[in-house]
CSV table of C-alpha atoms in Angstrom, one decimal:
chain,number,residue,atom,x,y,z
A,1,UNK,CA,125.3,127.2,91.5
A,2,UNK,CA,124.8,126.0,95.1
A,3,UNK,CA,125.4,122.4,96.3
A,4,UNK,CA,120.9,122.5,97.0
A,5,UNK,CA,120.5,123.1,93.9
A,6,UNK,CA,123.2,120.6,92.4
A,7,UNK,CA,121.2,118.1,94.2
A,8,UNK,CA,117.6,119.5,93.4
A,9,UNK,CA,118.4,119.1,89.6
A,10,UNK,CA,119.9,115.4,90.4
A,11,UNK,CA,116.6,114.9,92.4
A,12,UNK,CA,114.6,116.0,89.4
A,13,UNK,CA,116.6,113.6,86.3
A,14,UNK,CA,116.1,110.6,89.0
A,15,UNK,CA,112.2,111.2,89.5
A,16,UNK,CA,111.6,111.8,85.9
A,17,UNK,CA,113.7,108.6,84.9
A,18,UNK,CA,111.4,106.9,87.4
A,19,UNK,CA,107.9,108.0,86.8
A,20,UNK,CA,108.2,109.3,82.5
A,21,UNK,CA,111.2,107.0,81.2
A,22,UNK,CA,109.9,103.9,83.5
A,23,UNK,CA,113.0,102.6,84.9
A,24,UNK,CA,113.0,101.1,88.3
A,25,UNK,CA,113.8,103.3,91.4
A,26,UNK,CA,116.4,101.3,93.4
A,27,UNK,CA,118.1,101.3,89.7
A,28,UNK,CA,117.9,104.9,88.6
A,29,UNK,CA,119.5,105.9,92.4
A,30,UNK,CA,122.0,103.6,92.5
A,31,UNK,CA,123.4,104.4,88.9
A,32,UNK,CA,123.4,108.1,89.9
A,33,UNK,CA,124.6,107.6,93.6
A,34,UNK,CA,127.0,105.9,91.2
A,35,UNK,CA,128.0,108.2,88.8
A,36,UNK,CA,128.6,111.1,91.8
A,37,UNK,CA,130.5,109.3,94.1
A,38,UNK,CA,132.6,112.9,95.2
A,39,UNK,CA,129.1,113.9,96.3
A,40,UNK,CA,129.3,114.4,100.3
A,41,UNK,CA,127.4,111.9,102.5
A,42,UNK,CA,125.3,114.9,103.7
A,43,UNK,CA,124.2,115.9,100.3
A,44,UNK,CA,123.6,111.8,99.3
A,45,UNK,CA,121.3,111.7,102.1
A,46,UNK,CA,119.4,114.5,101.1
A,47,UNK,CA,119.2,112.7,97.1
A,48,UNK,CA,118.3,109.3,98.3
A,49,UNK,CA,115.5,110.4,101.4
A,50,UNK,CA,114.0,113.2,98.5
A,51,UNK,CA,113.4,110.7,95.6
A,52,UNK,CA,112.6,108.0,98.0
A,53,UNK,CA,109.9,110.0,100.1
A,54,UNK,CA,108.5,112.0,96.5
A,55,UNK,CA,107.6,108.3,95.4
A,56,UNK,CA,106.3,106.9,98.5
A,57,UNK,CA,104.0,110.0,99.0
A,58,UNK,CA,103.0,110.7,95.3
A,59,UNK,CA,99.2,110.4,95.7
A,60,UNK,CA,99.2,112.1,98.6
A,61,UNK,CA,101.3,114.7,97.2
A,62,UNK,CA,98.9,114.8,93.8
A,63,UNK,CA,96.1,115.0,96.1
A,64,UNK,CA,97.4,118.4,97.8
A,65,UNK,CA,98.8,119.7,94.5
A,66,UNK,CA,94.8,119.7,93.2
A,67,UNK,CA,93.6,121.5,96.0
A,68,UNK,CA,96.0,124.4,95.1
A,69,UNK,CA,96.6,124.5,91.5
A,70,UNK,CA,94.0,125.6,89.1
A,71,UNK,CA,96.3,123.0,86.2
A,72,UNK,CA,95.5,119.5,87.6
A,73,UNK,CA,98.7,117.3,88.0
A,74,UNK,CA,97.7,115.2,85.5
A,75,UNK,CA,97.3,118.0,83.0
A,76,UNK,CA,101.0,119.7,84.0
A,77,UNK,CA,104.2,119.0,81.6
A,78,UNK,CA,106.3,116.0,83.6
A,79,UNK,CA,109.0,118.6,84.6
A,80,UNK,CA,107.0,120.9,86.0
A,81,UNK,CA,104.8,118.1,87.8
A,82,UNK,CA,107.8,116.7,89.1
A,83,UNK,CA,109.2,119.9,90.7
A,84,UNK,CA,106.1,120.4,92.6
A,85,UNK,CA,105.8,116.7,93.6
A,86,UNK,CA,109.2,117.4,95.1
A,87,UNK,CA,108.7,120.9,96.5
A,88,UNK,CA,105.7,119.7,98.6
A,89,UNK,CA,107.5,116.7,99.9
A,90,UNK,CA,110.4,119.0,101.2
A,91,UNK,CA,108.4,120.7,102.6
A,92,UNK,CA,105.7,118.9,104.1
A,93,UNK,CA,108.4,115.9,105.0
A,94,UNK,CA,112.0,117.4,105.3
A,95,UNK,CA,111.8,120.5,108.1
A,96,UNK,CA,116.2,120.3,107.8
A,97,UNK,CA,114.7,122.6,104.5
A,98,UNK,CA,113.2,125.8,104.8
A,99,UNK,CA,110.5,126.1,102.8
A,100,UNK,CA,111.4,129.5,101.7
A,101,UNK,CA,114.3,127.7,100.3
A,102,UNK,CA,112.1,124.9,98.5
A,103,UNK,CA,109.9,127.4,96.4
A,104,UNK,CA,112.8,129.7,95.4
A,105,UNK,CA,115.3,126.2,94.2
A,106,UNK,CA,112.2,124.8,92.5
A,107,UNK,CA,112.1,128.1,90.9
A,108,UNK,CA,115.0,128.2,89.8
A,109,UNK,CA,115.0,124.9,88.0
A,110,UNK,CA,112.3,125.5,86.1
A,111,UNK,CA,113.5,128.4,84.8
A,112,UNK,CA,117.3,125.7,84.4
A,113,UNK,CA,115.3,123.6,82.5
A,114,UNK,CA,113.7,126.0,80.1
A,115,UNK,CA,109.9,126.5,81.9
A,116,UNK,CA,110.7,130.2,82.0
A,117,UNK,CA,106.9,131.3,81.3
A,118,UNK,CA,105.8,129.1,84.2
A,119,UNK,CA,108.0,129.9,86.6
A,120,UNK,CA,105.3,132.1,88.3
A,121,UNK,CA,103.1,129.5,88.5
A,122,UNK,CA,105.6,127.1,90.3
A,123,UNK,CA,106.2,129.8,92.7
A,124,UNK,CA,102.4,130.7,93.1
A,125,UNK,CA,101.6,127.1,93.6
A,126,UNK,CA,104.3,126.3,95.9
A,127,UNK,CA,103.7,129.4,98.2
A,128,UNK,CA,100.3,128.6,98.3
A,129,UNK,CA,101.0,125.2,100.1
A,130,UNK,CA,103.9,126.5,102.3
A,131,UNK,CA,101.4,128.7,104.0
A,132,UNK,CA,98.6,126.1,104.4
A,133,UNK,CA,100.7,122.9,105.2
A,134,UNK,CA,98.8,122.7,108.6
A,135,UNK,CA,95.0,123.2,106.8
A,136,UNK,CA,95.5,120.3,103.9
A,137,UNK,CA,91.8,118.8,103.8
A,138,UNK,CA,92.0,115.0,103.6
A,139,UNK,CA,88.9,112.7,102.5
A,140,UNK,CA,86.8,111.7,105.0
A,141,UNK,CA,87.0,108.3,106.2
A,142,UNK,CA,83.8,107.3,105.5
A,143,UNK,CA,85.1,106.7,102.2
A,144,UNK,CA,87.5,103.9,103.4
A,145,UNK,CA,89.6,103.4,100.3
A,146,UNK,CA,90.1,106.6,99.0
A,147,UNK,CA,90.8,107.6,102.9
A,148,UNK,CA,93.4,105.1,103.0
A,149,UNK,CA,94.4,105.5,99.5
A,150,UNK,CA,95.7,109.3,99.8
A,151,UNK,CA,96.8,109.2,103.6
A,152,UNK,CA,99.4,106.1,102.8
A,153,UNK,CA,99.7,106.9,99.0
A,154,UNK,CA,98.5,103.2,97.4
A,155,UNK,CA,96.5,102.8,94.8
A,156,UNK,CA,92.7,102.1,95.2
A,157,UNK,CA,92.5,98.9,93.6
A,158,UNK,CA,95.7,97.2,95.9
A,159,UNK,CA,93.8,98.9,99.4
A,160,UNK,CA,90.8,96.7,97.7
A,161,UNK,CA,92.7,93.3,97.7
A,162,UNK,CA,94.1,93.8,101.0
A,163,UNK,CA,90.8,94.7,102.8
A,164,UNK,CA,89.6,91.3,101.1
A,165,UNK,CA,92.6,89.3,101.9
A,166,UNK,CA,93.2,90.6,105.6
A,167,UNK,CA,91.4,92.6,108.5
A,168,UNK,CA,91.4,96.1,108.4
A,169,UNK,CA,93.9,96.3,111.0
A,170,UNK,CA,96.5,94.8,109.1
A,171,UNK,CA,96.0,96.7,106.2
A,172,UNK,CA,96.8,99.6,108.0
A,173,UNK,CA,99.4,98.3,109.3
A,174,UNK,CA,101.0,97.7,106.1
A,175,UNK,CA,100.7,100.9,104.9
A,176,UNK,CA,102.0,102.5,108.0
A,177,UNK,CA,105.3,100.1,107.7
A,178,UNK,CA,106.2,100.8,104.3
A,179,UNK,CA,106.2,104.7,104.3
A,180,UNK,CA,108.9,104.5,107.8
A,181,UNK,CA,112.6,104.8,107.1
A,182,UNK,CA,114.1,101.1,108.2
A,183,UNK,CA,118.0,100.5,108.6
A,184,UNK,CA,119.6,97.7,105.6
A,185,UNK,CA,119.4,94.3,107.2
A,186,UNK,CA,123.0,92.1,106.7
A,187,UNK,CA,123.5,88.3,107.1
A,188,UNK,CA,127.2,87.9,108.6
A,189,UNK,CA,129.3,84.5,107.9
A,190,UNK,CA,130.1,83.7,111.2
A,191,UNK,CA,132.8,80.8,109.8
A,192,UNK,CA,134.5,84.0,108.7
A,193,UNK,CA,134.5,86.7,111.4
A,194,UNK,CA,132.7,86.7,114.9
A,195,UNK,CA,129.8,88.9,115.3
A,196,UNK,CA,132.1,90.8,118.2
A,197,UNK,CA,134.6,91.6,115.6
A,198,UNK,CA,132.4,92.9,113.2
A,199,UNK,CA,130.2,95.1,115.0
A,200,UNK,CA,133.7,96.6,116.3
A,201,UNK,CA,134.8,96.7,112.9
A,202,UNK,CA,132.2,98.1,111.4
A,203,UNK,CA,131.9,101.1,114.3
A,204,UNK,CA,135.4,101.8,113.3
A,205,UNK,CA,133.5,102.8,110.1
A,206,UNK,CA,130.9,105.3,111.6
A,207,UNK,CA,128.5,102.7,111.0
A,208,UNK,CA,125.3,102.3,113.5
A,209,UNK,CA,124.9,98.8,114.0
A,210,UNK,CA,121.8,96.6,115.9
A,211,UNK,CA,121.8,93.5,116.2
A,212,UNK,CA,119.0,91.4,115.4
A,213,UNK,CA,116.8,89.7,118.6
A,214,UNK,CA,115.7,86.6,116.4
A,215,UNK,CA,118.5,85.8,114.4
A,216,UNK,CA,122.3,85.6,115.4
A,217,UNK,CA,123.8,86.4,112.3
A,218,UNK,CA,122.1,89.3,111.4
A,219,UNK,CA,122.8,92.9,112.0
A,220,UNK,CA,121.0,96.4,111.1
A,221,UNK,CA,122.7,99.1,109.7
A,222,UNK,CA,122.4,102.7,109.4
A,223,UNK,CA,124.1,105.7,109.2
A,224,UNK,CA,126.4,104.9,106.5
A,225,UNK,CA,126.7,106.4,102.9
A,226,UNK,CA,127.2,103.2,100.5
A,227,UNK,CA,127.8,99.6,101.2
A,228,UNK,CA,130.9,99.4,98.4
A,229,UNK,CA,132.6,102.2,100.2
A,230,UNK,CA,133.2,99.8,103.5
A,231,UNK,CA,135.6,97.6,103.6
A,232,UNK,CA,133.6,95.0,105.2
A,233,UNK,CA,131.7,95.0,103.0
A,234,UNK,CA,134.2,94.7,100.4
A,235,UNK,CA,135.8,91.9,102.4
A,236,UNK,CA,132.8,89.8,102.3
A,237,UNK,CA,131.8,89.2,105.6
A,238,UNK,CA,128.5,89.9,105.1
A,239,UNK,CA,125.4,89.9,102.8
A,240,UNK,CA,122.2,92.3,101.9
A,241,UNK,CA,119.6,89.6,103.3
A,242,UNK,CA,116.3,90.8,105.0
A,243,UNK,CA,115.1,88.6,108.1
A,244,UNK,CA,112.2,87.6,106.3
A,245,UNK,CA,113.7,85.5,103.6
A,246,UNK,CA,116.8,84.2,106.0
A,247,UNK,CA,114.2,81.7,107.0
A,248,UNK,CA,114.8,80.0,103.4
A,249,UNK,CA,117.8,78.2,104.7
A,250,UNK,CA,116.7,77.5,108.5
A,251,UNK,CA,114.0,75.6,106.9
A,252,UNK,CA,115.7,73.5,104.5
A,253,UNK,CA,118.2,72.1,107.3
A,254,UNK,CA,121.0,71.5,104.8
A,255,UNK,CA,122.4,68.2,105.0
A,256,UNK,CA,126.6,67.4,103.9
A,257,UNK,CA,127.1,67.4,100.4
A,258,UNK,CA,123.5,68.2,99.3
A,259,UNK,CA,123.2,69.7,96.2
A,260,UNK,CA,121.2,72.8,95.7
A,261,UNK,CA,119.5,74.8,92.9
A,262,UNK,CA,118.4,78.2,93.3
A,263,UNK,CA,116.3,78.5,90.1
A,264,UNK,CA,115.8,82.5,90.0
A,265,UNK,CA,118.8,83.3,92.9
A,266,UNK,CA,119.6,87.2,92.2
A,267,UNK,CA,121.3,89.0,93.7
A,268,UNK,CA,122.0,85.1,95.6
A,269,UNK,CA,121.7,86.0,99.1
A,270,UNK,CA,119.8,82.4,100.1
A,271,UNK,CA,121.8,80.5,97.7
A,272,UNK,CA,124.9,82.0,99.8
A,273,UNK,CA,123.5,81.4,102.8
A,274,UNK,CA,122.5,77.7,101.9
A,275,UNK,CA,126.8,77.5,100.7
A,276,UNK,CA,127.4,78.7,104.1
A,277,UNK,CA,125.5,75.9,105.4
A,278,UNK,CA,127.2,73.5,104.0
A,279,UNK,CA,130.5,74.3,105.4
A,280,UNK,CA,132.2,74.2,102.1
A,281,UNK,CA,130.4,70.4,101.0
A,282,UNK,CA,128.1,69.9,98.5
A,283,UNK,CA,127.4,72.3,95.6
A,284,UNK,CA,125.0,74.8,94.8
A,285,UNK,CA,123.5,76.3,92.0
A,286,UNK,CA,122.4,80.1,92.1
A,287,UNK,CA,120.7,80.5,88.3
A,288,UNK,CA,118.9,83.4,86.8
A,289,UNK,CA,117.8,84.5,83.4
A,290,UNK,CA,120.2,87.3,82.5
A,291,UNK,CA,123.9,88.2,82.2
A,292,UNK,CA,123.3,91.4,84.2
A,293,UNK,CA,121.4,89.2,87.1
A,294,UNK,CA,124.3,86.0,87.0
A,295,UNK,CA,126.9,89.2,87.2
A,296,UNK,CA,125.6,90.1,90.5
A,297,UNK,CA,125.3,86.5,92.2
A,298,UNK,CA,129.2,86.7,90.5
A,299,UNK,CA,130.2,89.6,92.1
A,300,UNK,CA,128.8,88.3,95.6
A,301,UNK,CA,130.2,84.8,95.2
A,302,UNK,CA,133.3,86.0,95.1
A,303,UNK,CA,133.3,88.6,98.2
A,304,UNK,CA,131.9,85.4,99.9
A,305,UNK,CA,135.0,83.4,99.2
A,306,UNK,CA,132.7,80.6,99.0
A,307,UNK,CA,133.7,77.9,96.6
A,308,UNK,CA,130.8,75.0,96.6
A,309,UNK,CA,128.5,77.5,94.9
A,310,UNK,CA,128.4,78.5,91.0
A,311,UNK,CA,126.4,81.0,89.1
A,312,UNK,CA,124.7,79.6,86.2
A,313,UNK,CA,122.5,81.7,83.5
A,314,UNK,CA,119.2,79.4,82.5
A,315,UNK,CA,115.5,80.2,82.2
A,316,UNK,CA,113.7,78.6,84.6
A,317,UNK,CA,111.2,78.1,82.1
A,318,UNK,CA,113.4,75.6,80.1
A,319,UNK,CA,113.3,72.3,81.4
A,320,UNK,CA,117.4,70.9,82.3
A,321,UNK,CA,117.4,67.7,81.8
A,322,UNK,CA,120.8,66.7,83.4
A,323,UNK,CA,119.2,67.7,86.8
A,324,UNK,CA,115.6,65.8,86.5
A,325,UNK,CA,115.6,63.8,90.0
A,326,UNK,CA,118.8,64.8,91.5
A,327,UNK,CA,118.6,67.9,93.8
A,328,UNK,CA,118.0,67.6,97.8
A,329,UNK,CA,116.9,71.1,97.7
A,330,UNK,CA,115.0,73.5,95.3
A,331,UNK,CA,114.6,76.8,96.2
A,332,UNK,CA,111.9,78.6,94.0
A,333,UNK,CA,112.1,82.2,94.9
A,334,UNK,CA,110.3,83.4,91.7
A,335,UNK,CA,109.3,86.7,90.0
A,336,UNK,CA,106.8,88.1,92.0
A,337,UNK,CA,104.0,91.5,92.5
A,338,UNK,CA,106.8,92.7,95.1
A,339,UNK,CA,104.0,94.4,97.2
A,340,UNK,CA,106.1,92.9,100.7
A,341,UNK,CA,108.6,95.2,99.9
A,342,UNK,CA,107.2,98.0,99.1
A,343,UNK,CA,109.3,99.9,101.3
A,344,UNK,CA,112.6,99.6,99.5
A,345,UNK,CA,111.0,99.8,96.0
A,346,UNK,CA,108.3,102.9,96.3
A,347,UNK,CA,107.9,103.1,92.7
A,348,UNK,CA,106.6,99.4,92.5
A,349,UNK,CA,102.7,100.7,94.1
A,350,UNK,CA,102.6,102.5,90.8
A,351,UNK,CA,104.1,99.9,88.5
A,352,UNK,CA,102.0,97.2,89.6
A,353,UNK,CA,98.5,96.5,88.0
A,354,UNK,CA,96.0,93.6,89.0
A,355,UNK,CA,96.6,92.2,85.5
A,356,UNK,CA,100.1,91.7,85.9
A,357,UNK,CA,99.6,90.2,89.3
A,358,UNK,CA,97.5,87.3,87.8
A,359,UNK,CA,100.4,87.3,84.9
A,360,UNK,CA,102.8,86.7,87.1
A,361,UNK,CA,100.8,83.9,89.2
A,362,UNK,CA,100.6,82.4,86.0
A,363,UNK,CA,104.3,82.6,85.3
A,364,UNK,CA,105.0,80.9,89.0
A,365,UNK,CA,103.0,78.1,88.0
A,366,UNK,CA,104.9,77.5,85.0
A,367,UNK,CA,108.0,77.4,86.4
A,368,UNK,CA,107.2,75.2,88.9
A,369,UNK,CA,105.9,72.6,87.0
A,370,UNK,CA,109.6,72.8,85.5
A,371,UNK,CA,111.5,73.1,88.7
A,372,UNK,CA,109.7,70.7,90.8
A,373,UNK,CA,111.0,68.0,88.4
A,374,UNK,CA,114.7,69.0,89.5
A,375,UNK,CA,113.7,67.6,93.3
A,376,UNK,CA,115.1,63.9,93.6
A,377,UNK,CA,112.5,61.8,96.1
A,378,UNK,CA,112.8,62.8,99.7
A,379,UNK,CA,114.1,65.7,98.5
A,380,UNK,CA,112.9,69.4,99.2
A,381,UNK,CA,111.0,72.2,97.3
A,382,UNK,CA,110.8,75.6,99.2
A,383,UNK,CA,108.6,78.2,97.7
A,384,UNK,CA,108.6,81.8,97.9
A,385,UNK,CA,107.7,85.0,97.2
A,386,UNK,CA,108.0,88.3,98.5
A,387,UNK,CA,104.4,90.0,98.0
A,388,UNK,CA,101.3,89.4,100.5
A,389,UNK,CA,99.0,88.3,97.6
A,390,UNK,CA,97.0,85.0,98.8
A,391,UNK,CA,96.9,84.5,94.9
A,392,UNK,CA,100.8,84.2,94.0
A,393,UNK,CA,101.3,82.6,97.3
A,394,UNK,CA,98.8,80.3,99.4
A,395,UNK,CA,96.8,79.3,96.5
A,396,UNK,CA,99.9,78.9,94.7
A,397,UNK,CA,101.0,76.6,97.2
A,398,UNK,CA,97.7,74.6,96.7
A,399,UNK,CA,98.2,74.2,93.6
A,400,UNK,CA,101.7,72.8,93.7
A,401,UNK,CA,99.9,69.8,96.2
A,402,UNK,CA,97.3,69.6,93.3
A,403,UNK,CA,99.7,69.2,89.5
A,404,UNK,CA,103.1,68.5,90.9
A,405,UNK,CA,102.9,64.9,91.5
A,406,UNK,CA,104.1,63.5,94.8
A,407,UNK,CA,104.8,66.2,96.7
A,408,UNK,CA,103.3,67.3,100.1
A,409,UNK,CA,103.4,70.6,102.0
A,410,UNK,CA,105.6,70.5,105.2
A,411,UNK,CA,105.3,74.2,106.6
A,412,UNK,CA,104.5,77.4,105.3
A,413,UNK,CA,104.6,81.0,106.4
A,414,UNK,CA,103.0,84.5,105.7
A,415,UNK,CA,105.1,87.4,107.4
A,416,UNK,CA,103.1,90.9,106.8
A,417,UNK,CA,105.1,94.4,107.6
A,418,UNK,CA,103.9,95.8,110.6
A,419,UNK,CA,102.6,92.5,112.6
A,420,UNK,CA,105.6,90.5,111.8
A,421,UNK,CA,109.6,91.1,111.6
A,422,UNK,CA,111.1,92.1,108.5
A,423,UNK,CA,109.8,92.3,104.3
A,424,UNK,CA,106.1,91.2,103.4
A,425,UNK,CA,107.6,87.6,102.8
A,426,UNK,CA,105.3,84.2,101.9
A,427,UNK,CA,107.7,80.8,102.4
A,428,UNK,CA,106.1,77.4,101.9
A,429,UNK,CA,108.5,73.5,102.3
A,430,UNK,CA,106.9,70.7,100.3
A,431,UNK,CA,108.9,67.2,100.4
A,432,UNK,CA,108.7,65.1,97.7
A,433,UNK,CA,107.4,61.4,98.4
A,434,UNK,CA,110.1,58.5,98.1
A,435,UNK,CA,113.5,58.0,99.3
């Protein structure tokens, strides 16, 4: 069996855990990343860009697959549909494959995964395309939102919203950002290691590294195959952080010895960073709902070396009494649409509805009508979300002025991908009358 086609089946059980069994993309990748470690960096690549591209492209890919196949996709068996999804995207997307290659592999797993009978029409299909890539007929821009909708692969009903919300312009703009390939952003603990050491330290690693114009501590990285394979990582010196949400702890202007609750902090990156900020005074908080999510602000805490920050499990929802009017700082970083980040979770466009996005505004206002009671006066409340929905954020933010009692809005901040520096990221700072 060849290493392509080792991959192609891998590529196939990911996609199908994704789009049939519902599990979350960055999830599904890492556990198999996980689970092949002996797999060559080459060949991880190849995994990560084929399942990441086959869900950022899947309308388009739908779209092409219905010119060509006399089943519709929605009609097709979700093995067979997902080896043509796949097949098109290598070979519309991928030109290191030859297409040649593409149709004869997807062949071949078909027939691996008992589609012997239809492994003619995977062939036909796939042929088909590979000999009219350059003729694919897209809708006319007249229609704006199905235009828009196929040629950046986002549902109709989300191109709506943004049109509504923002000028044309930026919605395009969006779209464009989220389907380009962007290196993982790092915050680095510069109490720990200099930014001159690391960079040399992590070339010594093959890593390509760039450092950021607006922010000192942060760096770009590429070129590497997985974070827990470098030792700098390992080390702790830095953090997964985007830009975007960096601004969390530049904002608050953490004072010695404040103490700090980070109601919903998975994976912990600004509750880390706030720790930093302190310079090992004060205390704070990172909390989230689960075992599995206060296991990973664990695991980071601990590669931090940082010892005035604990992970606590609590629902947010469940008022803590022992806290009422005692924290300088609150940061409220709650469960949000996710549409600013739709770039590392592809899968998300798909998952998302417009009733769960007024579900989940509901859900932020319940929690902060706990939280907010946590803020002592004078104190601080930073808001945020990473989605570009007016609804969970600016009117959210309105409504904190109007049913939280006492506190007022300092400064707050829409970043959208394409116009502005890193994730689709809303941040608001409210201080709390009193002293």
């Amino acid at each position: 069996m060849s290493a392509y086609t080792n991959s192609r089946e891998l590529i196939l059980e990911i996609l199908l855990q994704i789009t049939r069994d519902g599990e979350y993309s960055h999830i599904a990748l890492k556990n198999a990343l996980d689970q092949y470690q002996y797999l060559d960096k080459k060949e991880r690549a190849f995994i990560t860009r084929a399942v990441n591209g086959t869900l950022e492209r899947m309308i388009e890919l739908d779209y092409i697959l219905d010119q060509f196949s006399k089943v519709k996709v929605g009609k097709m068996k979700p093995v067979i549909r997902t080896i043509l999804r796949s097949g098109v995207y290598q070979m519309k997307y991928m030109d290191s494959v030859p297409n040649s290659a593409v149709c004869n592999e997807s062949v071949k797993l078909a027939v691996k995964k008992g589609f012997t009978n239809l492994r003619g029409f995977v062939n036909g299909v796939l042929r088909n395309i590979s000999r009219n890539l350059e003729d694919i007929r897209y809708p006319s821009e007249e229609d704006k939102v199905y235009h828009l909708s196929v040629r950046y692969s986002l549902p109709e009903w989300l191109l709506k919203q943004w049109l509504a919300q923002y000028d044309e312009a930026s919605a395009r703009r969006m779209a464009e950002e989220f389907l380009k390939e962007k290196p993982v952003t790092v915050r680095f603990n510069p109490e720990r290691i200099s930014k001159k050491e690391l960079i040399q330290m992590l070339e010594a690693e093959d890593v390509c590294v760039k450092e950021d114009e607006t922010f000192p501590c942060a760096l770009h990285l590429s070129g590497y195959d997985h974070l827990s394979g470098l030792l700098s990582f390992r080390q702790g010196y830095y953090q997964v952080q985007d830009i975007s949400s960096m601004q969390v702890a530049e904002w608050a202007e953490v004072q010695k010895d404040d103490y700090v609750i980070d109601v919903c902090a998975a994976p912990g990156g600004k509750a880390l960073h706030m720790a930093e900020c302190l310079k090992g005074s004060g205390h704070v908080e990172a909390r989230d709902l689960t075992e599995y999510k206060v296991g990973l602000i664990r695991e980071n805490i601990m590669r931090s070396g940082l010892t005035n920050i604990e992970a606590l499990r609590w629902d947010a929802l469940q008022p803590d009494e022992r806290v009422i009017g005692k924290a300088d700082i609150v940061i409220a970083d709650l469960p949000c649409s996710g549409l600013g980040v739709l770039g590392k979770k592809p899968d998300l466009r798909y998952k998302m509805t417009r009733e769960a996005q007024k579900e989940l505004a509901a859900l932020q206002r319940d929690i902060l009508a706990v939280v907010s009671g946590y803020v002592k006066p004078g104190g601080k409340l930073l808001y945020s979300t990473c989605t570009v929905n007016r609804e969970e954020n600016e009117e959210n933010a309105g409504w904190i002025q109007e049913h939280c009692e006492g506190f007022r809005l300092i400064r707050e901040k829409q970043t959208l991908p394409g116009r502005d520096a890193g994730d689709g990221f809303y941040l608001a700072m409210f201080r709390k009358e009193g002293s």
